[in-house]
Short mmCIF file of C-alpha atoms in Angstrom, two decimals:
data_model
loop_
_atom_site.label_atom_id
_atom_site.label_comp_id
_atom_site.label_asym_id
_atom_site.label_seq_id
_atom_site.Cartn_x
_atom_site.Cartn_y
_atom_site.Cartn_z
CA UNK A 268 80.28 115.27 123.84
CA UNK A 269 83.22 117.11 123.03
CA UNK A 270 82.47 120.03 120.70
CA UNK A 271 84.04 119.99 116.85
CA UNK A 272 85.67 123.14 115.86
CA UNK A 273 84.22 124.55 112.34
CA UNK A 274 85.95 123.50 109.62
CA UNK A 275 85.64 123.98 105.69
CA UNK A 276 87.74 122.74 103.31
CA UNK A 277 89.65 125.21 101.10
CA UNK A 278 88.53 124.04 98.07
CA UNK A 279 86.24 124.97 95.51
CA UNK A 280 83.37 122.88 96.00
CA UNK A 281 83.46 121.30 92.25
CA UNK A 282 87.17 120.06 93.16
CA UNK A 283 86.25 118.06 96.34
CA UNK A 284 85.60 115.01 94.78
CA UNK A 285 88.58 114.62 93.14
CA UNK A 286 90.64 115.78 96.12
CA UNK A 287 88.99 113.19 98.30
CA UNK A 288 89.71 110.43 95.51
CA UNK A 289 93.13 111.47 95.67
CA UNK A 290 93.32 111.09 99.06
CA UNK A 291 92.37 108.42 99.48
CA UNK A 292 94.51 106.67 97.19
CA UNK A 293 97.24 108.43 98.72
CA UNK A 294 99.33 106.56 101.76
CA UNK A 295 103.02 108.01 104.00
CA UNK A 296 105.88 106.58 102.85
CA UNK A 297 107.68 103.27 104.38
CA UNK A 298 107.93 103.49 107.77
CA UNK A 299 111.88 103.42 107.59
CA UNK A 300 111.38 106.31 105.07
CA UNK A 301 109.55 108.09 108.08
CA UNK A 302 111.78 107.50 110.65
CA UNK A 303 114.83 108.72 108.57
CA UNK A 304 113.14 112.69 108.70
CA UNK A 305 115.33 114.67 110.96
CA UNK A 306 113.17 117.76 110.52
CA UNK A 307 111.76 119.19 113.89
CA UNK A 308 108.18 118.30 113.23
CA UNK A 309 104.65 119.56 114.96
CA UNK A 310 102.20 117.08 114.91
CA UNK A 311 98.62 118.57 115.56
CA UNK A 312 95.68 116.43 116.42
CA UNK A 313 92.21 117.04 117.05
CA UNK A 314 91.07 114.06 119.80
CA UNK A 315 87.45 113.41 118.00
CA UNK A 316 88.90 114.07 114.21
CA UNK A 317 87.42 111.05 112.02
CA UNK A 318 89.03 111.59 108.97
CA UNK A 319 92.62 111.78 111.14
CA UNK A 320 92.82 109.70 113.52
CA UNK A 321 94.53 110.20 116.78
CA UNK A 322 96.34 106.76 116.11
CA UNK A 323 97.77 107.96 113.03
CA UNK A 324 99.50 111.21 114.32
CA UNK A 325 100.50 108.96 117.13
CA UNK A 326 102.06 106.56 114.98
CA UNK A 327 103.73 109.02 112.82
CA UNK A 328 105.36 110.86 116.79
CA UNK A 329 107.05 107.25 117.15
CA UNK A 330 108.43 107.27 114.11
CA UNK A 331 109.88 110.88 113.46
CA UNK A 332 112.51 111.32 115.67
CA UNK A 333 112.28 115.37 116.13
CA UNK A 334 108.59 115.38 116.25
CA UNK A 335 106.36 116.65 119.55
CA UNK A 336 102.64 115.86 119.72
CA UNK A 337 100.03 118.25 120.35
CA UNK A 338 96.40 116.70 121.07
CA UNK A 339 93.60 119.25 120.78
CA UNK A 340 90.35 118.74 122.60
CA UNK A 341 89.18 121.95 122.70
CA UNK A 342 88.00 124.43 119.59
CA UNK A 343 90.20 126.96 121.25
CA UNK A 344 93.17 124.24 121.56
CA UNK A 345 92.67 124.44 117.50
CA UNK A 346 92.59 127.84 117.17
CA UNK A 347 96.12 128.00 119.02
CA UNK A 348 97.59 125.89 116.01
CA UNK A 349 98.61 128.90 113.81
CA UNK A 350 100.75 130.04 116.99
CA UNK A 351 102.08 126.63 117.97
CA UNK A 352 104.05 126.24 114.32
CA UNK A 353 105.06 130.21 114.72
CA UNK A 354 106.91 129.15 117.51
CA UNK A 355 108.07 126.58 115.78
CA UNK A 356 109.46 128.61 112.72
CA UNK A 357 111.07 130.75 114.79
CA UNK A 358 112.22 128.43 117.15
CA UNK A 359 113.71 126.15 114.57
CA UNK A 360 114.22 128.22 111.26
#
């Protein structure tokens, strides 16, 4: 079993029903829409996440032309995250 790194949402409590409802009415654009991005992108993925799927930040790698994958499977692969789009800012702003 791999282990879940802690999460909470940043939300006041009262809100999170609304923000899930939004949510899930929400969807990405077109795929063509997607694909048309030429913004360096990081996608980050946690391997076990069920609300994100692994398929889904897959899916959005193939279509974004500037985007690199990262797959966390680790807690501590998480808590690299905030330096992994650092790099990126600085790399790429």
């Amino acid at each position: 079993v791999t282990p879940v790194p802690d999460s909470v949402p940043d939300v006041a409590p009262e809100l999170l029903p609304s923000v899930y409802r939004g949510a899930a009415l929400s969807d990405l654009p077109p795929a063509d829409a997607v694909a048309r991005l030429e913004v360096p992108t990081s996608v980050l993925a946690w391997v076990d996440d069920p609300a994100h799927p692994l398929s889904t930040a897959e899916a959005l790698t193939g279509l974004l032309p500037r985007a690199t994958l990262r797959v966390a499977r680790t807690p501590s692969e998480v808590d690299g995250w905030p330096g992994v789009l650092k790099d990126d800012v600085a790399r790429n702003g």
